[in-house]
Coordinates of C-alpha atoms and ligand atoms in Angstrom, one line a residue:
X1 CA -24.7 14.9 -21.9
X2 CA -25.5 18.2 -21.5
X3 CA -27.9 19.9 -18.4
X4 CA -29.9 23.1 -18.6
X5 CA -30.7 23.5 -14.8
X6 CA -32.6 27.1 -13.7
X7 CA -30.9 29.7 -11.0
X8 CA -31.6 28.6 -7.8
X9 CA -32.5 25.6 -8.2
X10 CA -29.7 23.0 -7.4
X11 CA -28.2 19.5 -8.9
X12 CA -27.4 16.7 -6.9
X13 CA -24.9 14.3 -9.2
X14 CA -24.5 10.8 -7.5
X15 CA -20.7 10.0 -8.1
X16 CA -18.5 8.4 -9.7
X17 CA -19.0 11.2 -12.3
X18 CA -17.3 14.8 -13.4
X19 CA -19.2 17.5 -14.0
X20 CA -18.6 20.6 -15.7
X21 CA -20.5 23.7 -16.2
X22 CA -20.6 25.7 -19.5
X23 CA -22.8 28.2 -19.5
X24 CA -23.9 30.5 -15.8
X25 CA -22.9 31.1 -12.0
X26 CA -23.3 27.2 -10.5
X27 CA -21.2 26.2 -6.0
X28 CA -20.4 22.8 -4.4
X29 CA -20.0 23.2 -1.0
X30 CA -19.1 27.3 -1.3
X31 CA -16.8 26.5 -4.4
X32 CA -17.1 28.2 -7.3
X33 CA -17.8 26.6 -10.2
X34 CA -15.6 28.3 -13.6
X35 CA -16.3 27.2 -17.1
X36 CA -12.5 24.9 -18.7
X37 CA -12.8 22.9 -15.2
X38 CA -13.7 19.1 -14.2
X39 CA -14.8 17.8 -10.4
X40 CA -14.5 14.4 -9.9
X41 CA -17.7 13.6 -8.0
X42 CA -16.2 9.4 -5.7
X43 CA -18.3 7.0 -6.6
X44 CA -20.2 6.9 -2.7
X45 CA -20.5 10.6 -2.7
X46 CA -23.2 13.2 -4.0
X47 CA -22.6 16.6 -5.0
X48 CA -25.2 19.6 -4.7
X49 CA -24.4 22.0 -7.7
X50 CA -26.5 24.5 -6.8
X51 CA -27.0 26.9 -9.3
X52 CA -27.1 30.9 -8.5
X53 CA -27.4 32.2 -12.5
X54 CA -29.0 29.4 -15.2
X55 CA -26.2 27.1 -16.4
X56 CA -25.2 24.7 -18.4
X57 CA -23.3 21.2 -17.0
X58 CA -20.9 18.7 -19.3
X59 CA -21.8 15.7 -17.3
X60 CA -20.5 12.2 -17.3
X61 CA -22.0 9.5 -15.4
X62 CA -20.1 6.6 -14.5
X63 CA -21.4 3.3 -13.5
X64 CA -24.3 3.6 -11.2
X65 CA -23.9 7.1 -11.1
X66 CA -27.1 9.3 -11.0
X67 CA -28.1 13.1 -10.9
X68 CA -31.6 14.9 -9.8
X69 CA -32.8 18.3 -10.3
X70 CA -34.1 19.6 -6.4
X71 CA -36.0 23.6 -6.1
X72 CA -33.7 24.9 -3.9
X73 CA -30.4 25.6 -1.9
X74 CA -29.6 22.1 0.1
X75 CA -27.5 23.2 2.4
X76 CA -29.0 24.5 5.3
X77 CA -29.5 28.0 6.4
X78 CA -27.5 27.4 9.6
X79 CA -24.8 26.4 7.8
X80 CA -24.4 30.2 6.5
X81 CA -24.6 31.2 10.1
X82 CA -21.9 29.2 11.5
X83 CA -19.2 30.3 9.6
X84 CA -20.6 34.2 10.4
X85 CA -20.1 32.8 14.0
X86 CA -17.0 31.6 13.0
X87 CA -15.6 34.4 11.1
X88 CA -17.3 37.0 14.3
X89 CA -14.4 35.4 16.6
X90 CA -10.9 38.2 16.8
X91 CA -8.2 36.6 18.9
X92 CA -6.8 33.4 16.3
X93 CA -6.2 30.8 16.4
X94 CA -9.9 30.0 16.6
X95 CA -10.4 26.2 16.8
X96 CA -13.8 24.3 15.7
X97 CA -15.2 20.7 16.5
X98 CA -17.5 19.0 14.1
X99 CA -19.6 16.4 15.9
X100 CA -21.8 14.4 14.8
X101 CA -22.9 10.4 13.9
X102 CA -21.8 8.7 10.6
X103 CA -23.6 11.1 7.7
X104 CA -25.3 13.4 9.5
X105 CA -22.4 16.2 6.9
X106 CA -19.5 16.5 9.1
X107 CA -17.4 15.7 6.4
X108 CA -19.6 18.6 4.2
X109 CA -19.8 21.1 6.2
X110 CA -16.1 20.8 7.0
X111 CA -15.2 21.3 3.1
X112 CA -18.1 24.4 2.8
X113 CA -16.7 25.8 6.7
X114 CA -13.3 25.8 4.8
X115 CA -14.1 27.1 1.4
X116 CA -15.9 29.8 3.3
X117 CA -13.2 30.7 5.6
X118 CA -10.5 31.0 2.3
X119 CA -12.8 33.7 0.5
X120 CA -12.8 35.2 3.7
X121 CA -8.6 34.8 3.4
X122 CA -7.9 33.1 6.4
X123 CA -5.0 30.2 7.2
X124 CA -7.2 26.7 7.9
X125 CA -6.2 23.9 8.6
X126 CA -8.2 20.8 9.6
X127 CA -7.9 18.2 11.7
X128 CA -9.6 14.8 10.2
X129 CA -10.5 12.4 13.8
X130 CA -11.8 10.3 11.7
X131 CA -10.5 6.7 10.8
X132 CA -12.8 5.4 9.2
X133 CA -13.5 8.1 7.0
X134 CA -10.6 9.8 6.5
X135 CA -11.1 12.5 3.6
X136 CA -7.1 12.9 4.3
X137 CA -4.6 10.7 5.3
X138 CA -4.8 6.9 4.5
X139 CA -7.7 4.8 6.0
X140 CA -7.5 4.6 9.5
X141 CA -5.8 7.6 10.1
X142 CA -5.6 11.1 11.9
X143 CA -3.5 13.3 9.8
X144 CA -4.5 17.0 9.2
X145 CA -3.5 19.3 6.4
X146 CA -3.9 23.0 5.2
X147 CA -6.4 24.2 2.8
X148 CA -4.4 26.4 0.2
X149 CA -7.8 27.2 -1.9
X150 CA -11.4 25.6 -2.3
X151 CA -11.8 22.3 -2.9
X152 CA -15.0 19.8 -3.3
X153 CA -13.7 17.4 -1.8
X154 CA -11.2 17.3 1.4
X155 CA -9.8 13.6 -0.4
X156 CA -7.7 16.5 -2.7
X157 CA -5.7 17.8 0.2
X158 CA -2.5 16.8 0.5
X159 CA -1.7 15.5 3.8
X160 CA 1.1 17.0 6.8
X161 CA 1.5 14.3 8.7
X162 CA -0.9 11.8 9.7
X163 CA -1.0 8.6 13.0
X164 CA -1.5 5.6 12.1
X165 CA -5.0 4.2 14.0
X166 CA -5.3 0.3 13.0
X167 CA -8.9 0.7 12.5
X168 CA -12.1 1.7 11.2
X169 CA -13.9 2.4 14.5
X170 CA -12.5 4.1 17.6
X171 CA -14.2 2.3 20.0
X172 CA -11.9 -0.2 21.4
X173 CA -8.8 2.1 21.2
X174 CA -10.3 5.9 22.4
X175 CA -7.7 6.7 24.0
X176 CA -5.0 5.7 21.0
X177 CA -7.8 7.8 19.3
X178 CA -7.8 10.6 22.4
X179 CA -3.8 10.7 21.7
X180 CA -3.1 10.9 18.4
X181 CA -6.0 14.1 17.8
X182 CA -4.5 15.7 20.7
X183 CA -0.1 15.2 19.8
X184 CA -1.6 16.3 15.7
X185 CA -3.7 19.4 17.4
X186 CA -1.0 20.7 19.2
X187 CA 1.5 20.4 15.5
X188 CA -1.1 22.3 13.3
X189 CA -1.2 24.6 16.5
X190 CA 2.5 25.2 15.5
X191 CA 1.9 26.0 12.6
X192 CA 0.4 28.9 13.5
X193 CA -3.2 28.5 11.5
X194 CA -5.8 31.3 11.9
X195 CA -8.5 28.0 12.2
X196 CA -8.1 24.7 12.7
X197 CA -12.1 22.4 11.7
X198 CA -11.6 19.6 13.6
X199 CA -13.7 16.8 11.9
X200 CA -13.9 14.0 14.6
X201 CA -15.5 10.2 13.6
X202 CA -19.7 9.3 13.5
X203 CA -19.6 7.2 16.9
X204 CA -22.2 9.3 18.8
X205 CA -24.5 7.3 21.0
X206 CA -24.4 4.8 24.2
X207 CA -23.2 6.0 26.7
X208 CA -19.1 5.4 26.1
X209 CA -19.9 7.8 22.5
X210 CA -21.1 10.2 25.1
X211 CA -17.9 10.1 27.3
X212 CA -15.1 9.3 24.5
X213 CA -16.7 13.3 22.7
X214 CA -16.7 14.6 25.6
X215 CA -13.0 14.0 26.5
X216 CA -11.7 14.6 23.1
X217 CA -13.2 17.8 23.3
X218 CA -12.1 18.2 26.5
X219 CA -8.5 17.8 24.9
X220 CA -8.8 19.8 22.1
X221 CA -10.8 22.6 24.0
X222 CA -11.9 24.4 20.7
X223 CA -13.4 27.9 21.0
X224 CA -16.7 25.9 19.4
X225 CA -18.5 22.7 19.2
X226 CA -21.1 22.8 15.7
X227 CA -23.5 19.8 16.8
X228 CA -24.9 18.2 13.7
X229 CA -28.0 17.1 14.6
X230 CA -30.2 15.2 12.3
X231 CA -33.0 14.0 15.1
X232 CA -31.7 14.7 19.0
X233 CA -28.9 11.9 19.1
X234 CA -26.6 14.8 20.4
X235 CA -28.5 15.6 23.0
X236 CA -26.4 13.6 25.8
X237 CA -23.3 14.9 24.4
X238 CA -24.3 18.1 24.7
X239 CA -25.8 18.2 28.2
X240 CA -22.1 16.7 28.6
X241 CA -20.8 19.4 27.5
X242 CA -21.5 21.9 30.0
X243 CA -18.9 23.9 29.8
X244 CA -18.5 24.4 25.8
X245 CA -19.8 27.1 23.6
X246 CA -21.8 25.0 21.1
X247 CA -24.0 25.7 17.9
X248 CA -26.4 23.4 16.8
X249 CA -26.2 23.1 12.7
X250 CA -28.6 20.9 10.8
X251 CA -28.5 17.9 8.5
X252 CA -28.9 18.0 5.4
X253 CA -32.1 16.6 3.8
X254 CA -30.7 16.0 0.5
X255 CA -27.8 13.5 2.1
X256 CA -27.3 10.6 0.7
X257 CA -26.9 7.5 3.1
X258 CA -24.6 4.9 2.2
X259 CA -24.0 1.2 3.0
X260 CA -21.6 -0.6 5.1
X261 CA -20.6 -1.6 1.4
X262 CA -20.1 2.0 0.2
X263 CA -18.6 3.1 3.4
X264 CA -15.6 0.2 3.1
X265 CA -15.1 1.1 -1.3
X266 CA -14.9 4.4 -0.4
X267 CA -11.7 3.7 2.1
X268 CA -10.9 0.8 -1.1
X269 CA -10.3 4.7 -2.4
X270 CA -8.0 5.5 0.1
X271 CA -5.6 2.4 0.5
X272 CA -5.3 2.0 -3.9
X273 CA -4.5 6.1 -3.3
X274 CA -2.0 5.8 -0.3
X275 CA -0.6 2.2 -1.2
X276 CA -0.5 3.4 -5.7
X277 CA 3.9 2.9 -7.0
X278 CA 4.2 0.6 -3.9
X279 CA 6.2 -2.4 -4.2
X280 CA 7.6 -5.8 -1.8
X281 CA 10.1 -4.3 0.5
X282 CA 11.6 -7.0 3.2
X283 CA 12.4 -6.0 6.0
X284 CA 15.2 -6.6 8.6
X285 CA 13.2 -7.0 12.2
X286 CA 16.2 -6.7 14.4
X287 CA 16.6 -3.2 13.7
X288 CA 13.3 -1.8 13.5
X289 CA 10.8 -1.2 16.9
X290 CA 7.3 -3.0 16.2
X291 CA 4.4 -1.8 17.8
X292 CA 1.2 -4.4 18.6
X293 CA 3.4 -7.4 18.9
X294 CA 0.5 -9.5 20.2
X295 CA -1.1 -9.8 16.8
X296 CA 2.0 -11.2 15.0
X297 CA 3.8 -12.3 18.4
X298 CA 7.0 -10.6 18.0
X299 CA 8.3 -8.0 20.8
X300 CA 11.9 -7.9 22.4
X301 CA 11.4 -10.5 25.4
X302 CA 12.5 -13.7 25.4
X303 CA 12.7 -14.9 29.0
X304 CA 16.1 -16.6 29.8
X305 CA 17.1 -19.4 27.5
X306 CA 16.4 -22.0 30.1
X307 CA 12.5 -21.0 30.5
X308 CA 12.8 -21.4 27.0
X309 CA 13.5 -24.6 26.7
X310 CA 11.1 -25.1 29.9
X311 CA 8.4 -24.3 28.0
X312 CA 9.2 -25.4 24.5
X313 CA 9.0 -29.2 26.6
X314 CA 5.5 -28.4 27.8
X315 CA 4.4 -27.4 24.4
X316 CA 5.6 -30.6 23.1
X317 CA 7.6 -29.0 20.1
X318 CA 9.5 -26.1 18.8
X319 CA 7.5 -23.9 17.6
X320 CA 8.8 -20.7 15.0
X321 CA 8.8 -18.4 16.9
X322 CA 7.9 -17.8 20.9
X323 CA 7.5 -13.8 22.5
X324 CA 6.7 -13.0 26.6
X325 CA 4.8 -10.1 26.8
X326 CA 4.1 -8.4 29.7
X327 CA 0.6 -10.4 29.4
X328 CA 0.4 -13.2 27.5
X329 CA 2.5 -15.9 26.1
X330 CA 2.9 -15.8 21.3
X331 CA 3.6 -18.6 20.1
X332 CA 3.7 -18.8 16.4
X333 CA 3.2 -23.0 14.8
X334 CA 3.5 -22.7 11.2
X335 CA -0.2 -23.4 9.0
X336 CA -1.0 -26.8 9.5
X337 CA 1.3 -27.8 13.2
X338 CA -1.1 -28.5 15.9
X339 CA -0.7 -28.0 19.8
X340 CA -2.5 -30.2 22.3
X341 CA -4.6 -27.7 24.4
X342 CA -3.1 -30.0 27.8
X343 CA 0.5 -28.6 26.6
X344 CA -1.8 -25.1 25.9
X345 CA -2.9 -25.1 29.3
X346 CA 0.3 -26.7 31.0
X347 CA 2.3 -23.8 29.7
X348 CA -0.3 -21.1 30.2
X349 CA -0.3 -23.1 34.5
X350 CA 3.5 -22.7 34.8
X351 CA 4.4 -19.2 33.3
X352 CA 0.6 -17.6 34.7
X353 CA -0.5 -15.9 31.2
X354 CA -2.5 -16.4 28.9
X355 CA -0.9 -17.6 26.0
X356 CA -2.0 -17.2 22.6
X357 CA -1.4 -19.7 19.3
X358 CA -0.8 -17.6 15.8
X359 CA -0.8 -19.5 13.1
X360 CA 2.4 -17.7 10.3
X361 CA -0.2 -16.7 7.0
X362 CA -2.0 -15.3 10.4
X363 CA -0.4 -11.7 9.7
X364 CA -1.1 -11.6 5.5
X365 CA -2.6 -8.4 4.8
X366 CA -2.4 -6.7 7.7
X367 CA -2.4 -3.2 7.1
X368 CA 0.7 -1.6 8.8
X369 CA 1.9 2.5 9.1
X370 CA 5.7 3.1 8.6
X371 CA 7.8 5.7 10.6
X372 CA 10.9 7.0 11.1
X373 CA 13.6 7.3 13.6
X374 CA 11.7 10.5 15.3
X375 CA 8.2 8.3 14.3
X376 CA 7.7 10.8 11.6
X377 CA 4.5 8.9 9.8
X378 CA 6.3 7.3 6.4
X379 CA 3.3 6.1 4.8
X380 CA 1.0 2.7 5.4
X381 CA 2.1 -0.5 3.8
X382 CA 0.2 -4.6 3.6
X383 CA 2.0 -7.1 5.5
X384 CA 2.8 -9.8 3.4
X385 CA 4.4 -11.9 5.6
X386 CA 6.9 -12.2 8.4
X387 CA 9.3 -14.7 7.2
X388 CA 10.1 -16.7 11.0
X389 CA 13.6 -18.4 9.2
X390 CA 14.9 -14.5 8.2
X391 CA 14.0 -12.9 11.0
X392 CA 12.2 -10.7 8.4
X393 CA 9.6 -8.3 7.4
X394 CA 7.6 -8.6 4.1
X395 CA 6.0 -4.9 3.2
X396 CA 4.1 -3.7 0.2
X397 CA 4.6 -0.5 0.2
X398 CA 5.5 3.0 -1.2
X399 CA 7.9 4.5 1.5
X400 CA 10.8 4.2 0.1
X401 CA 12.7 6.1 3.2
X402 CA 14.3 4.0 5.9
X403 CA 11.8 2.4 8.6
X404 CA 12.4 2.6 12.5
X405 CA 9.3 1.6 13.3
X406 CA 6.2 0.0 11.9
X407 CA 2.9 0.3 14.3
X408 CA 0.9 -3.2 12.8
X409 CA -3.0 -2.6 12.4
X410 CA -6.0 -4.5 13.3
X411 CA -7.4 -4.5 9.2
X412 CA -6.4 -7.0 6.5
X413 CA -7.0 -6.1 2.8
X414 CA -5.7 -8.4 0.3
X415 CA -3.7 -8.4 -3.3
X416 CA -6.2 -6.0 -4.8
X417 CA -6.9 -3.7 -2.4
X418 CA -9.5 -5.0 -1.0
X419 CA -10.8 -5.2 2.6
X420 CA -11.4 -8.2 4.2
X421 CA -11.6 -8.3 7.6
X422 CA -15.0 -8.8 8.6
X423 CA -17.1 -5.7 9.8
X424 CA -14.4 -3.8 10.7
X425 CA -17.0 -0.7 10.2
X426 CA -17.5 2.7 11.9
X427 CA -21.3 1.4 14.0
X428 CA -19.9 -2.2 14.4
X429 CA -18.4 -1.8 18.0
X430 CA -17.7 -5.4 18.9
X431 CA -15.1 -5.9 15.0
X432 CA -13.8 -8.8 14.9
X433 CA -9.9 -8.9 14.8
X434 CA -8.6 -11.4 12.3
X435 CA -8.4 -13.4 14.8
X436 CA -10.9 -14.8 17.0
Ligands
ADP501 N1 -26.1 20.0 1.1 C1 -26.0 18.6 0.8 N2 -26.6 18.4 0.0 C2 -26.3 17.5 -1.0 N3 -26.0 16.6 0.0 C3 -24.7 16.8 0.2 C4 -25.6 17.4 1.4 N4 -24.5 17.5 2.5 C5 -24.2 16.5 2.3 N5 -23.9 15.1 0.6 C6 -24.0 14.7 0.0 O1 -24.1 13.4 1.8 C7 -23.3 12.4 1.9 C8 -22.9 12.6 3.6 O2 -22.6 13.8 3.5 P1 -20.9 13.4 4.7 O3 -20.6 15.1 4.6 O4 -20.0 12.7 4.0 O5 -21.3 13.1 5.6 P2 -20.6 12.2 7.2 O6 -18.8 13.1 7.2 O7 -21.8 13.0 8.8 O8 -20.3 10.8 7.3 C9 -22.2 12.7 1.6 O9 -22.1 12.4 0.1 C10 -22.2 14.0 0.9 O10 -21.6 14.8 -0.6
MG502 MG1 -16.8 12.4 7.0

């Protein structure tokens, strides 16, 4: 369909849609539209096309997509002040960190900053710390990219490297996220960018979130922290960040809030993108180092043979696998097997450790990341099966390189690449793992 929009007005397009400007002049988050270039608006995303010179658009709307015209530019004036402020820094590199709640406009603000910095001929890197709504790497990872030309969607940038967190919310893995961001942050700087724009996850409210965000800022030590506020939700973080330069920017009123379902389906677009051309690979367990063993009952430390025999005796059965870890004992049994709770208690008493019973089949669908011998990230995969008899792991993945390390995540993906872990979402702090 064709649509004419007068100069000064903004066309809001809710995806899935594709938009093309036929005549006139329009921009989206600082990206100048040119004729004969189709802009894709993904499902769950909204793009504001601010019209500078009366424009005619050619629009294709997908299922449930919609458009709406508003009177003004929906980019808050404080966003412009923010990049002007950034450009005034004389010493490079300049690191800018963005804080804000879920759906406050963090990604859009980053996109806008990046585009404006590129117009000013700067070398710009984006470090994406939002594992729940990743723009750069696969879902459940943090990642970075260099922006070579302006974009309307950071999803179109190519990730240089990623760090697998394995969950969609940082609340249970605060240290891991900090470590990941800090190490990728160092790597980014070694490539000598003029600006590093660091996006973060939307967990900002409550004591734990505040102390986590403060730690994150301290580790990355940015030159400036941009706080996107809707109300006063960042006040506790702002107060705690005494020694950092901060600037409050507005959350646009034209924001489109996404339901938990929408955020999940946006992540699923990420699984599709990063699992394209995947095949099932069989990886021999003997050659692999596995991280997060307790989820699947793997691990090197298996106790002495005599010890093991005694434990089997106490269990009253021979499990598929038995692993004694530092703080717990993992027992893997067949789908339909059953162990007397009394026997489990006996083993706990004998080993002085908690016994975790894992049923074969529970591992199916777990999101994993694959790494080479130097632990460089190679890509993600979905665990299809652990064959305890053959001592191999079947993983659905596009990675074809040699794999040395596999990290097991807590999110589950089904064969249609739908996320099936219940309640694993950014604003869900007490998410349930597949075991409970
Ligand atoms: N200025 C704006 N005008 C119109 N829509 C916007 C604007 N800023 C953000 N949006 C839309 O609102 C939604 C949420 O913004 P986003 O930047 O993804 O938030 P966050 O990264 O904080 O979750 C997105 O679909 C985005 O395109
Ligand atoms: Mg975002």
